[in-house]
Tab-separated table of C-alpha atoms and ligand atoms in Angstrom:
chain	number	residue	atom	x	y	z
A	1	MET	CA	-13.706	-43.590	-97.711
A	2	ILE	CA	-15.286	-40.242	-96.913
A	3	PHE	CA	-13.647	-36.830	-97.091
A	4	ALA	CA	-14.790	-33.942	-94.947
A	5	ARG	CA	-13.484	-30.425	-94.492
A	6	THR	CA	-13.802	-28.179	-91.465
A	7	THR	CA	-12.801	-24.542	-91.165
A	8	SER	CA	-12.656	-24.158	-87.384
A	9	VAL	CA	-11.939	-26.164	-84.288
A	10	ASP	CA	-15.609	-25.939	-83.368
A	11	GLN	CA	-16.608	-27.527	-86.680
A	12	THR	CA	-14.224	-30.409	-86.049
A	13	LYS	CA	-15.802	-30.881	-82.624
A	14	GLU	CA	-19.286	-30.785	-84.176
A	15	LEU	CA	-18.322	-33.371	-86.785
A	16	ALA	CA	-16.929	-35.599	-84.031
A	17	ALA	CA	-20.111	-35.110	-82.005
A	18	ALA	CA	-22.201	-36.201	-84.990
A	19	LEU	CA	-20.117	-39.372	-85.262
A	20	ALA	CA	-20.467	-40.021	-81.543
A	21	GLU	CA	-24.219	-40.418	-82.086
A	22	LEU	CA	-23.359	-43.603	-83.981
A	23	ALA	CA	-20.988	-44.954	-81.343
A	24	ARG	CA	-21.597	-48.352	-79.820
A	25	ALA	CA	-20.000	-50.367	-77.053
A	26	GLY	CA	-16.713	-51.831	-78.205
A	27	ASP	CA	-16.077	-49.283	-80.964
A	28	LEU	CA	-12.530	-48.265	-81.760
A	29	LEU	CA	-11.417	-45.067	-83.499
A	30	LEU	CA	-7.863	-44.405	-84.609
A	31	LEU	CA	-6.909	-40.761	-85.033
A	32	VAL	CA	-4.008	-40.112	-87.351
A	33	GLY	CA	-2.416	-36.772	-88.189
A	34	ASP	CA	0.458	-34.430	-87.502
A	35	LEU	CA	1.096	-32.501	-84.295
A	36	GLY	CA	-1.645	-29.940	-83.857
A	37	ALA	CA	-3.845	-31.390	-86.576
A	38	GLY	CA	-6.830	-31.641	-84.249
A	39	LYS	CA	-6.878	-35.188	-82.853
A	40	THR	CA	-7.505	-34.037	-79.300
A	41	ALA	CA	-10.058	-31.458	-80.473
A	42	PHE	CA	-11.898	-34.248	-82.281
A	43	THR	CA	-11.839	-36.381	-79.121
A	44	GLN	CA	-13.201	-33.478	-77.066
A	45	GLY	CA	-16.189	-33.084	-79.383
A	46	PHE	CA	-16.706	-36.831	-79.522
A	47	GLY	CA	-16.555	-37.197	-75.745
A	48	ALA	CA	-18.847	-34.239	-75.091
A	49	ALA	CA	-21.470	-35.854	-77.306
A	50	LEU	CA	-21.122	-39.047	-75.271
A	51	GLY	CA	-22.188	-36.984	-72.282
A	52	ILE	CA	-18.750	-36.594	-70.744
A	53	ASP	CA	-18.654	-33.394	-68.693
A	54	ASP	CA	-15.014	-33.642	-67.596
A	55	LEU	CA	-12.350	-31.638	-69.355
A	56	ILE	CA	-10.799	-33.966	-71.928
A	57	THR	CA	-7.069	-33.381	-72.182
A	58	SER	CA	-4.342	-35.144	-74.085
A	59	PRO	CA	-3.157	-38.222	-72.175
A	60	THR	CA	0.317	-37.946	-73.652
A	61	PHE	CA	2.132	-38.847	-70.432
A	62	THR	CA	-0.468	-41.107	-68.852
A	63	LEU	CA	-1.155	-42.908	-72.188
A	64	VAL	CA	-4.797	-43.502	-71.274
A	65	ASN	CA	-7.590	-41.515	-69.622
A	66	SER	CA	-11.014	-43.040	-69.100
A	67	TYR	CA	-14.190	-40.981	-68.792
A	68	VAL	CA	-17.746	-41.866	-67.901
A	69	GLY	CA	-20.554	-40.737	-70.193
A	70	ARG	CA	-23.477	-42.423	-71.955
A	71	LEU	CA	-20.735	-44.853	-72.892
A	72	GLU	CA	-17.371	-44.934	-71.202
A	73	MET	CA	-14.604	-43.444	-73.357
A	74	HIS	CA	-10.988	-44.567	-73.161
A	75	HIS	CA	-8.748	-41.908	-74.673
A	76	LEU	CA	-5.210	-42.945	-75.534
A	77	ASP	CA	-2.333	-40.966	-76.992
A	78	VAL	CA	0.480	-43.273	-78.020
A	79	TYR	CA	2.866	-40.593	-79.333
A	80	ARG	CA	5.367	-41.237	-76.552
A	81	LEU	CA	4.855	-44.958	-76.471
A	82	ASP	CA	8.002	-46.986	-76.170
A	83	GLY	CA	7.255	-49.785	-78.628
A	84	LEU	CA	4.359	-52.152	-79.101
A	85	ALA	CA	5.279	-54.243	-76.039
A	86	GLU	CA	4.429	-51.295	-73.774
A	87	PHE	CA	1.136	-50.904	-75.634
A	88	GLU	CA	0.286	-54.543	-75.176
A	89	ASP	CA	0.765	-54.056	-71.411
A	90	LEU	CA	-2.128	-51.588	-71.365
A	91	GLY	CA	-4.697	-54.376	-71.547
A	92	MET	CA	-6.265	-53.368	-74.829
A	93	ALA	CA	-8.407	-56.474	-75.188
A	94	GLU	CA	-10.091	-55.795	-71.835
A	95	MET	CA	-10.522	-52.113	-72.697
A	96	LEU	CA	-12.263	-52.947	-75.978
A	97	ASP	CA	-14.468	-55.459	-74.254
A	98	ASP	CA	-15.687	-53.469	-71.256
A	99	GLY	CA	-18.644	-51.739	-72.866
A	100	GLY	CA	-16.884	-48.474	-73.687
A	101	VAL	CA	-15.534	-46.747	-76.777
A	102	THR	CA	-11.796	-46.375	-77.374
A	103	VAL	CA	-10.160	-43.449	-79.176
A	104	ILE	CA	-6.419	-43.623	-79.899
A	105	GLU	CA	-4.374	-40.608	-81.033
A	106	TRP	CA	-1.467	-41.616	-83.317
A	107	GLY	CA	-3.351	-44.907	-83.596
A	108	ASP	CA	-1.661	-45.955	-86.834
A	109	ALA	CA	1.486	-46.628	-84.787
A	110	VAL	CA	-0.257	-49.384	-82.851
A	111	ALA	CA	-2.594	-50.746	-85.527
A	112	PRO	CA	-0.610	-54.012	-85.777
A	113	ALA	CA	-1.493	-54.719	-82.145
A	114	LEU	CA	-5.214	-54.004	-82.604
A	115	PRO	CA	-8.123	-55.944	-84.061
A	116	ALA	CA	-8.558	-54.881	-87.714
A	117	ASP	CA	-11.989	-53.432	-86.978
A	118	TYR	CA	-12.023	-49.673	-86.439
A	119	LEU	CA	-12.742	-46.290	-87.982
A	120	GLU	CA	-9.574	-44.518	-89.005
A	121	ILE	CA	-9.788	-40.732	-89.069
A	122	ARG	CA	-6.922	-38.994	-90.809
A	123	VAL	CA	-6.767	-35.306	-89.960
A	124	ALA	CA	-4.629	-33.075	-92.182
A	125	PHE	CA	-3.897	-29.413	-92.683
A	126	ASP	CA	-4.877	-28.070	-96.092
A	127	GLU	CA	-1.329	-27.249	-97.114
A	128	VAL	CA	-2.260	-26.092	-100.610
A	129	ALA	CA	-4.827	-23.638	-99.259
A	130	VAL	CA	-2.362	-22.390	-96.634
A	131	ALA	CA	0.343	-21.854	-99.273
A	132	LEU	CA	-2.010	-19.965	-101.595
A	133	ASP	CA	-3.603	-17.826	-98.906
A	134	PRO	CA	-1.373	-15.115	-97.409
A	135	THR	CA	-4.143	-13.914	-95.067
A	136	GLY	CA	-3.735	-16.904	-92.744
A	137	ALA	CA	-7.467	-17.630	-92.934
A	138	SER	CA	-6.726	-21.128	-94.241
A	139	ASP	CA	-4.663	-22.055	-91.197
A	140	ASP	CA	-7.824	-23.359	-89.545
A	141	VAL	CA	-8.880	-25.594	-92.434
A	142	ARG	CA	-8.624	-29.322	-91.835
A	143	VAL	CA	-9.359	-32.206	-94.166
A	144	LEU	CA	-10.661	-35.315	-92.424
A	145	GLU	CA	-10.557	-38.629	-94.211
A	146	LEU	CA	-12.759	-41.315	-92.679
A	147	VAL	CA	-11.706	-44.838	-93.509
A	148	PRO	CA	-13.668	-47.824	-92.225
A	149	VAL	CA	-11.421	-50.811	-91.566
A	150	GLY	CA	-13.260	-54.054	-90.874
A	151	PRO	CA	-16.940	-54.865	-90.525
A	152	ARG	CA	-18.088	-52.718	-87.577
A	153	TRP	CA	-17.744	-49.407	-89.399
A	154	ALA	CA	-18.170	-50.720	-92.939
A	155	ALA	CA	-21.696	-51.701	-91.913
A	156	ARG	CA	-22.349	-48.131	-90.728
A	157	ILE	CA	-20.664	-46.259	-93.568
A	158	ARG	CA	-23.907	-44.761	-94.916
A	159	ALA	CA	-24.800	-43.540	-91.451
A	160	VAL	CA	-21.300	-42.080	-91.164
A	161	ALA	CA	-21.731	-40.249	-94.470
A	162	THR	CA	-25.083	-38.882	-93.315
A	163	ALA	CA	-23.646	-37.782	-89.967
A	164	VAL	CA	-20.814	-35.816	-91.561
A	165	ALA	CA	-22.852	-34.575	-94.549
A	166	PRO	CA	-22.562	-30.893	-93.535
A	167	TRP	CA	-18.781	-31.101	-93.967
A	168	ILE	CA	-18.501	-33.541	-96.886
A	169	HIS	CA	-15.880	-32.425	-99.351
A	170	GLU	CA	-14.528	-34.330	-102.315
A	171	PRO	CA	-10.921	-33.375	-102.980
A	172	GLU	CA	-10.517	-31.954	-106.464
A	173	GLY	CA	-8.389	-33.261	-109.235
A	174	ASP	CA	-7.156	-36.575	-107.930
A	175	ASP	CA	-8.738	-39.933	-108.329
B	1	ATP	N1	-10.511	-27.001	-88.232
B	1	ATP	C1	-9.849	-27.279	-87.080
B	1	ATP	N2	-9.988	-28.484	-86.496
B	1	ATP	C2	-9.306	-28.806	-85.388
B	1	ATP	N3	-8.447	-27.977	-84.759
B	1	ATP	C3	-8.275	-26.754	-85.285
B	1	ATP	C4	-8.959	-26.356	-86.459
B	1	ATP	N4	-8.596	-25.087	-86.760
B	1	ATP	C5	-7.723	-24.722	-85.820
B	1	ATP	N5	-7.512	-25.701	-84.932
B	1	ATP	C6	-6.584	-25.621	-83.795
B	1	ATP	O1	-5.591	-26.610	-84.002
B	1	ATP	C7	-5.188	-27.134	-82.742
B	1	ATP	C8	-5.425	-28.627	-82.706
B	1	ATP	O2	-4.837	-29.099	-81.527
B	1	ATP	P1	-5.016	-30.560	-80.988
B	1	ATP	O3	-4.394	-30.591	-79.644
B	1	ATP	O4	-6.427	-30.980	-81.109
B	1	ATP	O5	-4.136	-31.364	-82.041
B	1	ATP	P2	-3.575	-32.846	-81.913
B	1	ATP	O6	-3.703	-33.430	-83.259
B	1	ATP	O7	-4.229	-33.536	-80.783
B	1	ATP	O8	-2.042	-32.593	-81.580
B	1	ATP	P3	-0.999	-33.572	-80.830
B	1	ATP	O9	-0.387	-34.405	-81.924
B	1	ATP	O10	-0.027	-32.632	-80.225
B	1	ATP	O11	-1.758	-34.400	-79.843
B	1	ATP	C9	-5.989	-26.400	-81.673
B	1	ATP	O12	-5.234	-25.321	-81.195
B	1	ATP	C10	-7.206	-25.926	-82.453
B	1	ATP	O13	-7.776	-24.762	-81.905
B	2	MG	MG1	-3.525	-34.514	-79.105
């Protein structure tokens, strides 16, 4: 797995844009992280780099928005999903097979209903930095953990590391 650290929303968008350069038809990304972590911000940077000009907003109520770019991007937010049965009704297999890229916010919730072949991106606040820093400057720090699951992204892991090299950050003191 790869750890990266960003200090602004724009950096998170840039990191996502760098990853989008590696995107291929049929790719799946699961975004995991608390409310306000930056899952939608990531998707905005990712989509912009796919050549999507439309405003990318959270599809919390619609569950899925699809955009046309260099590749089509399906953007899902399953926070309000009412169980896996509802998810299965969305036609995931067709979505993954139609030549686009699929990005799912809160994707860990639906992982059991997905092929085990995706890049998981865990976005977290740097709670230690926030606690130690009374100035509030650390509020915009995010740690992104990139975990390839299955062969599609495992095969590209060096390219992923190169793409996010400007933000690579090994967490200290735990191994
Ligand atoms: N380093 C950073 N990376 C991403 N977002 C950041 C960063 N620093 C500050 N922010 C701010 O954090 C917020 C992230 O909001 P965003 O909607 O992307 O989160 P989310 O994970 O999609 O939340 P939700 O679970 O509600 O969908 C934005 O207001 C953004 O400006
Ligand atoms: Mg969101």
